[in-house]
Amino acid sequence: MGGESFSSGQVKLLAAVLLLQLCYAGYNIAAKVALDKGIGQFVFPVYRNVIGFSLLAPFAYFLEKEDRPSLSLSLLFQFFLLGSFGITITQVCFLIGLRYVPTTYAAAIQNLGPALTFAMAAALGLEQVHIAKRYGLAKVLGMVTSIGGAIVITLYKGHPLLSHPLSTNVLATPLVLNSILHWTLGCAYILGNCFTWSVWMVLQVPVVKKYPAKLSFSAFICFFGFLQCLVVACISETDSEKWKVHSVEQLCAILYSGLVMSGVAIALQIWCIDKGGPLFTAVFGPVHIVAVAIVSVLIFDDRLYLGGVVGSVLIVFGLYLVLWGKKEEKVSNQDMSQGLQRHLLQIDPCE
């Protein structure tokens, strides 16, 4: 029983998805630092993706030289579209939104991504809902609970749990108090980031099946994303100062975003989606909210509030509901398949 519950492959997949979410949490912090230090919001993804492509391309070329499928115009066009949704639009929307929304709240809003991914995957037949069955109901309730937890973190602050004299109230920042329009605009951009990310999560599934060379797949997406971001930046960022790296913090943020996010994380996410499916990968999104909150407390002297803790508990509870539903669905499908096989073996072909 124990071997069936937690195989080595399942443990590797779980570890990979958790590592992926920690990478995302680090990027939220790094991007905010880089923007606050003055780098252009359209320039930052250019540096990020050119570093990512430079990292991925050599490995893709040498490690998949024998296994890489042949290219076609159709595949290149699909790579171009995936680069648009998964890199250009997603990254630009996030960085613009981060100008107006605090990092923790941006991370909380991004938790809507799993719900959108679930809806898209179900509509395309990539995920089965089966609402009348226990596991189907568990997946839906778990997703709703996780989203509810993110909403609690965003809308309900509550009382402080730990005294911290140096901390400040995030909701009382001049940015939020002085401009409701900016707050709404920032949320809209983060929601746009969630939507395009969900589209990318779902649309890449059939493309990976046609082009299973994952490193080369990642390199092509990164390359097209870089070209698109470069065009956008050249049009939008006319101030040469926005293209310059002025501090060590900016340099570290650029290197992290390029080496980790556009290099390691893209390849890791494609591997996770291929092994676990888009819903399994997306549902771990709440983990990076908790990670961002912890970093904010330890580094940025933010305080822990009741709403944040309650929301985090709801997110984790919803996460386990979805995982339990996925496991029960797999067991149910296996039992059904075995029952069908036994029934076919009992049929007399001479009757």
mmCIF file of C-alpha atoms in Angstrom:
data_model
loop_
_atom_site.group_PDB
_atom_site.id
_atom_site.type_symbol
_atom_site.label_atom_id
_atom_site.label_comp_id
_atom_site.label_asym_id
_atom_site.label_seq_id
_atom_site.Cartn_x
_atom_site.Cartn_y
_atom_site.Cartn_z
ATOM 1 C CA MET A 1 0.000 0.000 0.000
ATOM 2 C CA GLY A 2 2.763 2.446 0.936
ATOM 3 C CA GLY A 3 4.550 1.872 -2.349
ATOM 4 C CA GLU A 4 1.354 2.614 -4.247
ATOM 5 C CA SER A 5 0.715 5.822 -2.331
ATOM 6 C CA PHE A 6 4.135 7.419 -2.690
ATOM 7 C CA SER A 7 6.283 6.059 -5.494
ATOM 8 C CA SER A 8 9.711 7.531 -6.220
ATOM 9 C CA GLY A 9 8.307 9.178 -9.343
ATOM 10 C CA GLN A 10 5.551 10.875 -7.351
ATOM 11 C CA VAL A 11 8.051 12.130 -4.778
ATOM 12 C CA LYS A 12 10.262 13.572 -7.535
ATOM 13 C CA LEU A 13 7.271 15.253 -9.159
ATOM 14 C CA LEU A 14 6.125 16.744 -5.843
ATOM 15 C CA ALA A 15 9.627 18.015 -5.065
ATOM 16 C CA ALA A 16 9.946 19.521 -8.550
ATOM 17 C CA VAL A 17 6.619 21.366 -8.291
ATOM 18 C CA LEU A 18 7.449 22.739 -4.836
ATOM 19 C CA LEU A 19 10.875 23.888 -6.063
ATOM 20 C CA LEU A 20 9.159 25.564 -9.005
ATOM 21 C CA GLN A 21 6.910 27.563 -6.684
ATOM 22 C CA LEU A 22 9.881 28.658 -4.577
ATOM 23 C CA CYS A 23 11.504 29.897 -7.789
ATOM 24 C CA TYR A 24 8.376 31.956 -8.483
ATOM 25 C CA ALA A 25 8.415 33.395 -4.973
ATOM 26 C CA GLY A 26 12.018 34.482 -5.413
ATOM 27 C CA TYR A 27 11.167 36.114 -8.722
ATOM 28 C CA ASN A 28 8.361 38.167 -7.158
ATOM 29 C CA ILE A 29 10.834 39.634 -4.691
ATOM 30 C CA ALA A 30 13.647 40.089 -7.244
ATOM 31 C CA ALA A 31 11.396 41.800 -9.796
ATOM 32 C CA LYS A 32 10.077 44.245 -7.214
ATOM 33 C CA VAL A 33 13.612 45.126 -6.114
ATOM 34 C CA ALA A 34 14.754 45.677 -9.722
ATOM 35 C CA LEU A 35 11.778 47.912 -10.553
ATOM 36 C CA ASP A 36 12.193 49.937 -7.361
ATOM 37 C CA LYS A 37 15.853 50.510 -8.267
ATOM 38 C CA GLY A 38 14.847 52.107 -11.573
ATOM 39 C CA ILE A 39 15.144 49.531 -14.339
ATOM 40 C CA GLY A 40 12.512 49.786 -17.093
ATOM 41 C CA GLN A 41 9.525 47.492 -16.736
ATOM 42 C CA PHE A 42 9.754 46.605 -20.451
ATOM 43 C CA VAL A 43 13.551 46.258 -20.382
ATOM 44 C CA PHE A 44 13.671 43.814 -17.471
ATOM 45 C CA PRO A 45 12.068 40.907 -19.419
ATOM 46 C CA VAL A 46 14.466 41.512 -22.331
ATOM 47 C CA TYR A 47 17.473 40.890 -20.081
ATOM 48 C CA ARG A 48 15.705 38.020 -18.365
ATOM 49 C CA ASN A 49 14.914 36.131 -21.553
ATOM 50 C CA VAL A 50 18.197 36.708 -23.383
ATOM 51 C CA ILE A 51 20.005 35.215 -20.364
ATOM 52 C CA GLY A 52 17.510 32.355 -20.216
ATOM 53 C CA PHE A 53 17.927 31.568 -23.900
ATOM 54 C CA SER A 54 21.714 31.737 -23.638
ATOM 55 C CA LEU A 55 21.528 29.214 -20.803
ATOM 56 C CA LEU A 56 19.072 26.819 -22.450
ATOM 57 C CA ALA A 57 20.319 26.826 -26.045
ATOM 58 C CA PRO A 58 23.680 25.033 -25.570
ATOM 59 C CA PHE A 59 22.139 22.297 -23.383
ATOM 60 C CA ALA A 60 19.259 21.864 -25.818
ATOM 61 C CA TYR A 61 21.583 21.640 -28.803
ATOM 62 C CA PHE A 62 24.015 19.063 -27.401
ATOM 63 C CA LEU A 63 21.793 16.961 -25.125
ATOM 64 C CA GLU A 64 18.902 16.606 -27.572
ATOM 65 C CA LYS A 65 20.855 16.543 -30.804
ATOM 66 C CA GLU A 66 19.781 12.991 -31.641
ATOM 67 C CA ASP A 67 16.255 13.096 -30.218
ATOM 68 C CA ARG A 68 15.076 16.498 -31.431
ATOM 69 C CA PRO A 69 12.181 16.223 -33.936
ATOM 70 C CA SER A 70 12.341 18.104 -37.210
ATOM 71 C CA LEU A 71 10.922 21.604 -37.303
ATOM 72 C CA SER A 72 8.077 22.839 -39.448
ATOM 73 C CA LEU A 73 6.475 26.219 -40.069
ATOM 74 C CA SER A 74 3.472 25.063 -38.078
ATOM 75 C CA LEU A 75 5.626 24.204 -35.046
ATOM 76 C CA LEU A 76 7.528 27.487 -35.267
ATOM 77 C CA PHE A 77 4.237 29.386 -35.341
ATOM 78 C CA GLN A 78 3.039 27.475 -32.278
ATOM 79 C CA PHE A 79 6.312 28.290 -30.491
ATOM 80 C CA PHE A 80 5.761 31.937 -31.402
ATOM 81 C CA LEU A 81 2.240 31.887 -29.915
ATOM 82 C CA LEU A 82 3.415 30.113 -26.770
ATOM 83 C CA GLY A 83 6.166 32.695 -26.433
ATOM 84 C CA SER A 84 3.536 35.433 -26.686
ATOM 85 C CA PHE A 85 1.268 33.955 -24.004
ATOM 86 C CA GLY A 86 3.858 32.326 -21.748
ATOM 87 C CA ILE A 87 6.537 35.017 -21.809
ATOM 88 C CA THR A 88 5.801 38.367 -23.452
ATOM 89 C CA ILE A 89 2.242 39.166 -22.369
ATOM 90 C CA THR A 90 2.497 37.309 -19.069
ATOM 91 C CA GLN A 91 5.730 38.950 -17.944
ATOM 92 C CA VAL A 92 4.848 42.447 -19.118
ATOM 93 C CA CYS A 93 1.431 42.344 -17.426
ATOM 94 C CA PHE A 94 3.000 41.141 -14.184
ATOM 95 C CA LEU A 95 5.715 43.803 -14.132
ATOM 96 C CA ILE A 96 3.265 46.621 -14.893
ATOM 97 C CA GLY A 97 0.922 45.339 -12.202
ATOM 98 C CA LEU A 98 3.794 45.132 -9.738
ATOM 99 C CA ARG A 99 4.260 48.883 -10.157
ATOM 100 C CA TYR A 100 0.880 49.473 -8.531
ATOM 101 C CA VAL A 101 0.231 46.425 -6.310
ATOM 102 C CA PRO A 102 2.409 45.311 -3.341
ATOM 103 C CA THR A 103 4.266 42.038 -3.874
ATOM 104 C CA THR A 104 2.268 39.980 -1.394
ATOM 105 C CA TYR A 105 -1.026 41.051 -2.918
ATOM 106 C CA ALA A 106 0.247 40.401 -6.438
ATOM 107 C CA ALA A 107 1.181 36.870 -5.349
ATOM 108 C CA ALA A 108 -2.284 36.386 -3.820
ATOM 109 C CA ILE A 109 -4.070 37.539 -6.969
ATOM 110 C CA GLN A 110 -1.938 35.158 -9.032
ATOM 111 C CA ASN A 111 -3.579 32.306 -7.141
ATOM 112 C CA LEU A 112 -6.555 32.713 -9.469
ATOM 113 C CA GLY A 113 -4.369 31.062 -12.107
ATOM 114 C CA PRO A 114 -5.135 27.476 -10.985
ATOM 115 C CA ALA A 115 -8.889 28.106 -11.190
ATOM 116 C CA LEU A 116 -8.558 29.464 -14.730
ATOM 117 C CA THR A 117 -6.293 26.567 -15.677
ATOM 118 C CA PHE A 118 -8.786 24.074 -14.262
ATOM 119 C CA ALA A 119 -11.652 25.641 -16.218
ATOM 120 C CA MET A 120 -9.671 25.737 -19.480
ATOM 121 C CA ALA A 121 -8.313 22.211 -19.055
ATOM 122 C CA ALA A 122 -11.802 20.875 -18.291
ATOM 123 C CA ALA A 123 -13.288 22.701 -21.297
ATOM 124 C CA LEU A 124 -10.641 21.203 -23.596
ATOM 125 C CA GLY A 125 -11.030 17.720 -22.121
ATOM 126 C CA LEU A 126 -7.568 17.665 -20.544
ATOM 127 C CA GLU A 127 -9.069 17.362 -17.038
ATOM 128 C CA GLN A 128 -12.175 15.358 -16.090
ATOM 129 C CA VAL A 129 -14.487 17.017 -13.563
ATOM 130 C CA HIS A 130 -17.012 14.275 -12.653
ATOM 131 C CA ILE A 131 -18.804 16.536 -10.182
ATOM 132 C CA ALA A 132 -21.194 13.709 -9.203
ATOM 133 C CA LYS A 133 -18.306 11.596 -7.890
ATOM 134 C CA ARG A 134 -16.409 12.145 -4.663
ATOM 135 C CA TYR A 135 -13.097 12.876 -6.297
ATOM 136 C CA GLY A 136 -14.653 15.304 -8.770
ATOM 137 C CA LEU A 137 -16.412 17.185 -5.984
ATOM 138 C CA ALA A 138 -13.173 17.226 -3.977
ATOM 139 C CA LYS A 139 -11.251 18.793 -6.868
ATOM 140 C CA VAL A 140 -13.845 21.514 -7.342
ATOM 141 C CA LEU A 141 -14.225 22.229 -3.620
ATOM 142 C CA GLY A 142 -10.458 22.233 -3.161
ATOM 143 C CA MET A 143 -9.975 24.722 -5.965
ATOM 144 C CA VAL A 144 -12.712 26.976 -4.570
ATOM 145 C CA THR A 145 -11.215 26.730 -1.074
ATOM 146 C CA SER A 146 -7.758 27.681 -2.320
ATOM 147 C CA ILE A 147 -9.148 30.673 -4.173
ATOM 148 C CA GLY A 148 -11.121 31.619 -1.066
ATOM 149 C CA GLY A 149 -7.919 31.534 0.959
ATOM 150 C CA ALA A 150 -6.231 33.873 -1.511
ATOM 151 C CA ILE A 151 -9.209 36.223 -1.299
ATOM 152 C CA VAL A 152 -9.018 36.207 2.506
ATOM 153 C CA ILE A 153 -5.336 37.138 2.357
ATOM 154 C CA THR A 154 -6.146 39.959 -0.043
ATOM 155 C CA LEU A 155 -9.273 41.432 1.564
ATOM 156 C CA TYR A 156 -9.116 40.541 5.266
ATOM 157 C CA LYS A 157 -6.137 41.763 7.243
ATOM 158 C CA GLY A 158 -7.206 41.093 10.830
ATOM 159 C CA HIS A 159 -5.221 41.625 13.991
ATOM 160 C CA PRO A 160 -1.406 41.399 14.107
ATOM 161 C CA LEU A 161 -0.140 38.114 15.549
ATOM 162 C CA LEU A 162 3.436 39.183 16.266
ATOM 163 C CA SER A 163 4.568 42.535 17.557
ATOM 164 C CA HIS A 164 7.102 44.209 15.286
ATOM 165 C CA PRO A 165 7.775 47.876 15.959
ATOM 166 C CA LEU A 166 9.568 48.472 12.665
ATOM 167 C CA SER A 167 6.830 47.118 10.426
ATOM 168 C CA THR A 168 4.447 49.150 8.334
ATOM 169 C CA ASN A 169 0.901 48.656 7.187
ATOM 170 C CA VAL A 170 0.923 47.545 3.540
ATOM 171 C CA LEU A 171 -2.625 48.757 3.033
ATOM 172 C CA ALA A 172 -1.670 52.213 4.299
ATOM 173 C CA THR A 173 1.079 52.876 1.755
ATOM 174 C CA PRO A 174 0.725 56.184 -0.117
ATOM 175 C CA LEU A 175 0.497 54.243 -3.379
ATOM 176 C CA VAL A 176 -2.762 52.609 -2.343
ATOM 177 C CA LEU A 177 -4.243 55.521 -0.416
ATOM 178 C CA ASN A 178 -3.567 58.145 -3.093
ATOM 179 C CA SER A 179 -4.806 56.288 -6.135
ATOM 180 C CA ILE A 180 -7.647 53.763 -6.190
ATOM 181 C CA LEU A 181 -7.386 53.887 -9.965
ATOM 182 C CA HIS A 182 -3.777 52.706 -9.826
ATOM 183 C CA TRP A 183 -4.738 49.882 -7.463
ATOM 184 C CA THR A 184 -7.533 48.742 -9.801
ATOM 185 C CA LEU A 185 -5.265 49.036 -12.823
ATOM 186 C CA GLY A 186 -2.560 47.016 -11.108
ATOM 187 C CA CYS A 187 -5.026 44.267 -10.198
ATOM 188 C CA ALA A 188 -6.279 44.208 -13.785
ATOM 189 C CA TYR A 189 -2.742 43.684 -15.096
ATOM 190 C CA ILE A 190 -2.073 40.897 -12.575
ATOM 191 C CA LEU A 191 -5.348 39.256 -13.624
ATOM 192 C CA GLY A 192 -4.189 39.549 -17.239
ATOM 193 C CA ASN A 193 -0.978 37.847 -16.176
ATOM 194 C CA CYS A 194 -3.019 35.007 -14.621
ATOM 195 C CA PHE A 195 -5.180 34.579 -17.706
ATOM 196 C CA THR A 196 -2.330 34.433 -20.235
ATOM 197 C CA TRP A 197 -0.324 32.146 -17.946
ATOM 198 C CA SER A 198 -3.308 29.758 -17.757
ATOM 199 C CA VAL A 199 -3.674 29.808 -21.547
ATOM 200 C CA TRP A 200 0.025 28.962 -21.855
ATOM 201 C CA MET A 201 -0.263 26.132 -19.305
ATOM 202 C CA VAL A 202 -3.052 24.458 -21.268
ATOM 203 C CA LEU A 203 -1.988 25.156 -24.865
ATOM 204 C CA GLN A 204 1.517 23.797 -24.435
ATOM 205 C CA VAL A 205 0.244 20.292 -23.572
ATOM 206 C CA PRO A 206 -0.506 19.168 -27.172
ATOM 207 C CA VAL A 207 2.595 20.933 -28.489
ATOM 208 C CA VAL A 208 4.864 19.070 -26.053
ATOM 209 C CA LYS A 209 3.405 15.788 -27.266
ATOM 210 C CA LYS A 210 4.358 16.690 -30.853
ATOM 211 C CA TYR A 211 7.760 18.093 -29.855
ATOM 212 C CA PRO A 212 8.902 16.124 -26.767
ATOM 213 C CA ALA A 213 12.447 17.565 -26.715
ATOM 214 C CA LYS A 214 11.746 19.664 -23.638
ATOM 215 C CA LEU A 215 14.971 21.687 -23.504
ATOM 216 C CA SER A 216 14.711 22.624 -27.174
ATOM 217 C CA PHE A 217 11.026 23.395 -26.677
ATOM 218 C CA SER A 218 11.889 25.737 -23.793
ATOM 219 C CA ALA A 219 14.708 27.365 -25.773
ATOM 220 C CA PHE A 220 12.457 28.137 -28.739
ATOM 221 C CA ILE A 221 9.781 29.672 -26.506
ATOM 222 C CA CYS A 222 12.413 31.730 -24.693
ATOM 223 C CA PHE A 223 13.926 32.887 -27.998
ATOM 224 C CA PHE A 224 10.615 34.076 -29.437
ATOM 225 C CA GLY A 225 9.709 35.674 -26.108
ATOM 226 C CA PHE A 226 13.013 37.551 -26.120
ATOM 227 C CA LEU A 227 12.439 38.871 -29.650
ATOM 228 C CA GLN A 228 8.914 40.007 -28.809
ATOM 229 C CA CYS A 229 10.002 41.680 -25.556
ATOM 230 C CA LEU A 230 12.857 43.402 -27.384
ATOM 231 C CA VAL A 231 10.447 44.913 -29.923
ATOM 232 C CA VAL A 232 8.088 46.069 -27.151
ATOM 233 C CA ALA A 233 10.967 47.573 -25.142
ATOM 234 C CA CYS A 234 12.470 49.405 -28.121
ATOM 235 C CA ILE A 235 9.102 51.022 -28.801
ATOM 236 C CA SER A 236 8.142 51.753 -25.192
ATOM 237 C CA GLU A 237 11.426 52.534 -23.399
ATOM 238 C CA THR A 238 13.036 55.501 -25.159
ATOM 239 C CA ASP A 239 14.947 56.659 -22.074
ATOM 240 C CA SER A 240 18.449 55.144 -22.213
ATOM 241 C CA GLU A 241 18.700 55.263 -18.409
ATOM 242 C CA LYS A 242 15.981 52.611 -18.195
ATOM 243 C CA TRP A 243 18.270 50.202 -20.056
ATOM 244 C CA LYS A 244 21.221 50.650 -17.687
ATOM 245 C CA VAL A 245 22.019 48.503 -14.667
ATOM 246 C CA HIS A 246 22.679 50.946 -11.836
ATOM 247 C CA SER A 247 23.168 48.695 -8.803
ATOM 248 C CA VAL A 248 24.236 45.279 -7.585
ATOM 249 C CA GLU A 249 20.624 44.589 -6.585
ATOM 250 C CA GLN A 250 19.463 45.143 -10.157
ATOM 251 C CA LEU A 251 22.221 42.897 -11.498
ATOM 252 C CA CYS A 252 21.359 40.111 -9.049
ATOM 253 C CA ALA A 253 17.664 40.411 -9.878
ATOM 254 C CA ILE A 254 18.374 40.213 -13.626
ATOM 255 C CA LEU A 255 20.681 37.212 -13.214
ATOM 256 C CA TYR A 256 18.163 35.438 -10.988
ATOM 257 C CA SER A 257 15.280 36.088 -13.377
ATOM 258 C CA GLY A 258 17.329 34.953 -16.365
ATOM 259 C CA LEU A 259 19.182 31.962 -14.953
ATOM 260 C CA VAL A 260 16.454 30.651 -12.663
ATOM 261 C CA MET A 261 13.129 31.842 -14.077
ATOM 262 C CA SER A 262 13.750 31.881 -17.842
ATOM 263 C CA GLY A 263 16.191 29.009 -17.710
ATOM 264 C CA VAL A 264 15.630 26.460 -14.968
ATOM 265 C CA ALA A 265 11.991 27.226 -14.121
ATOM 266 C CA ILE A 266 10.634 27.029 -17.689
ATOM 267 C CA ALA A 267 12.248 23.647 -18.307
ATOM 268 C CA LEU A 268 11.154 22.471 -14.851
ATOM 269 C CA GLN A 269 7.560 23.581 -15.393
ATOM 270 C CA ILE A 270 7.303 21.898 -18.791
ATOM 271 C CA TRP A 271 8.628 18.685 -17.215
ATOM 272 C CA CYS A 272 6.093 18.954 -14.378
ATOM 273 C CA ILE A 273 3.198 19.539 -16.788
ATOM 274 C CA ASP A 274 4.286 16.592 -18.922
ATOM 275 C CA LYS A 275 4.514 14.262 -15.908
ATOM 276 C CA GLY A 276 1.667 15.532 -13.732
ATOM 277 C CA GLY A 277 -0.682 17.467 -16.015
ATOM 278 C CA PRO A 278 -1.588 21.173 -16.058
ATOM 279 C CA LEU A 279 -3.945 21.052 -13.059
ATOM 280 C CA PHE A 280 -1.491 19.229 -10.795
ATOM 281 C CA THR A 281 1.196 21.784 -11.618
ATOM 282 C CA ALA A 282 -1.070 24.821 -11.322
ATOM 283 C CA VAL A 283 -2.682 23.832 -8.034
ATOM 284 C CA PHE A 284 0.619 24.299 -6.186
ATOM 285 C CA GLY A 285 0.499 28.013 -6.986
ATOM 286 C CA PRO A 286 -0.626 28.928 -3.423
ATOM 287 C CA VAL A 287 2.712 27.716 -2.081
ATOM 288 C CA HIS A 288 4.564 30.727 -3.454
ATOM 289 C CA ILE A 289 2.114 33.076 -1.689
ATOM 290 C CA VAL A 290 3.132 31.614 1.646
ATOM 291 C CA ALA A 291 6.810 31.808 0.653
ATOM 292 C CA VAL A 292 6.495 35.479 -0.317
ATOM 293 C CA ALA A 293 4.758 36.236 2.982
ATOM 294 C CA ILE A 294 7.559 34.545 4.944
ATOM 295 C CA VAL A 295 10.255 36.441 3.047
ATOM 296 C CA SER A 296 8.363 39.687 3.610
ATOM 297 C CA VAL A 297 8.360 39.075 7.369
ATOM 298 C CA LEU A 298 12.019 38.012 7.615
ATOM 299 C CA ILE A 299 13.579 40.513 5.188
ATOM 300 C CA PHE A 300 11.177 43.402 4.697
ATOM 301 C CA ASP A 301 9.972 43.594 8.327
ATOM 302 C CA ASP A 302 6.331 43.016 7.432
ATOM 303 C CA ARG A 303 3.980 41.701 10.099
ATOM 304 C CA LEU A 304 1.930 38.523 10.229
ATOM 305 C CA TYR A 305 -1.791 39.171 10.489
ATOM 306 C CA LEU A 306 -4.714 36.897 11.300
ATOM 307 C CA GLY A 307 -6.136 37.187 7.791
ATOM 308 C CA GLY A 308 -2.873 36.022 6.245
ATOM 309 C CA VAL A 309 -2.627 32.974 8.499
ATOM 310 C CA VAL A 310 -6.295 32.005 7.984
ATOM 311 C CA GLY A 311 -5.943 32.446 4.241
ATOM 312 C CA SER A 312 -2.790 30.312 4.162
ATOM 313 C CA VAL A 313 -4.513 27.513 6.093
ATOM 314 C CA LEU A 314 -7.425 27.577 3.635
ATOM 315 C CA ILE A 315 -5.012 27.470 0.706
ATOM 316 C CA VAL A 316 -3.165 24.435 2.071
ATOM 317 C CA PHE A 317 -6.448 22.684 2.933
ATOM 318 C CA GLY A 318 -7.773 23.299 -0.572
ATOM 319 C CA LEU A 319 -4.507 22.059 -2.027
ATOM 320 C CA TYR A 320 -4.813 18.721 -0.207
ATOM 321 C CA LEU A 321 -8.453 18.393 -1.279
ATOM 322 C CA VAL A 322 -7.453 18.678 -4.925
ATOM 323 C CA LEU A 323 -4.547 16.266 -4.532
ATOM 324 C CA TRP A 324 -6.807 13.763 -2.767
ATOM 325 C CA GLY A 325 -9.324 14.100 -5.578
ATOM 326 C CA LYS A 326 -6.641 13.513 -8.198
ATOM 327 C CA LYS A 327 -5.418 10.414 -6.356
ATOM 328 C CA GLU A 328 -8.944 8.995 -5.951
ATOM 329 C CA GLU A 329 -9.646 9.644 -9.622
ATOM 330 C CA LYS A 330 -6.569 7.677 -10.620
ATOM 331 C CA VAL A 331 -7.513 4.763 -8.338
ATOM 332 C CA SER A 332 -11.102 4.792 -9.645
ATOM 333 C CA ASN A 333 -9.952 4.735 -13.262
ATOM 334 C CA GLN A 334 -7.574 1.852 -12.536
ATOM 335 C CA ASP A 335 -10.330 -0.146 -10.816
ATOM 336 C CA MET A 336 -12.693 0.506 -13.723
ATOM 337 C CA SER A 337 -10.082 -0.605 -16.238
ATOM 338 C CA GLN A 338 -9.340 -3.800 -14.300
ATOM 339 C CA GLY A 339 -13.065 -4.556 -13.963
ATOM 340 C CA LEU A 340 -13.560 -4.106 -17.714
ATOM 341 C CA GLN A 341 -10.658 -6.449 -18.437
ATOM 342 C CA ARG A 342 -12.077 -9.140 -16.120
ATOM 343 C CA HIS A 343 -15.467 -8.792 -17.787
ATOM 344 C CA LEU A 344 -13.982 -9.212 -21.262
ATOM 345 C CA LEU A 345 -12.014 -12.286 -20.169
ATOM 346 C CA GLN A 346 -15.205 -13.909 -18.885
ATOM 347 C CA ILE A 347 -16.989 -13.525 -22.259
ATOM 348 C CA ASP A 348 -17.113 -16.776 -24.262
ATOM 349 C CA PRO A 349 -16.134 -15.954 -27.851
ATOM 350 C CA CYS A 350 -18.148 -18.979 -29.091
ATOM 351 C CA GLU A 351 -21.469 -17.704 -27.731
#
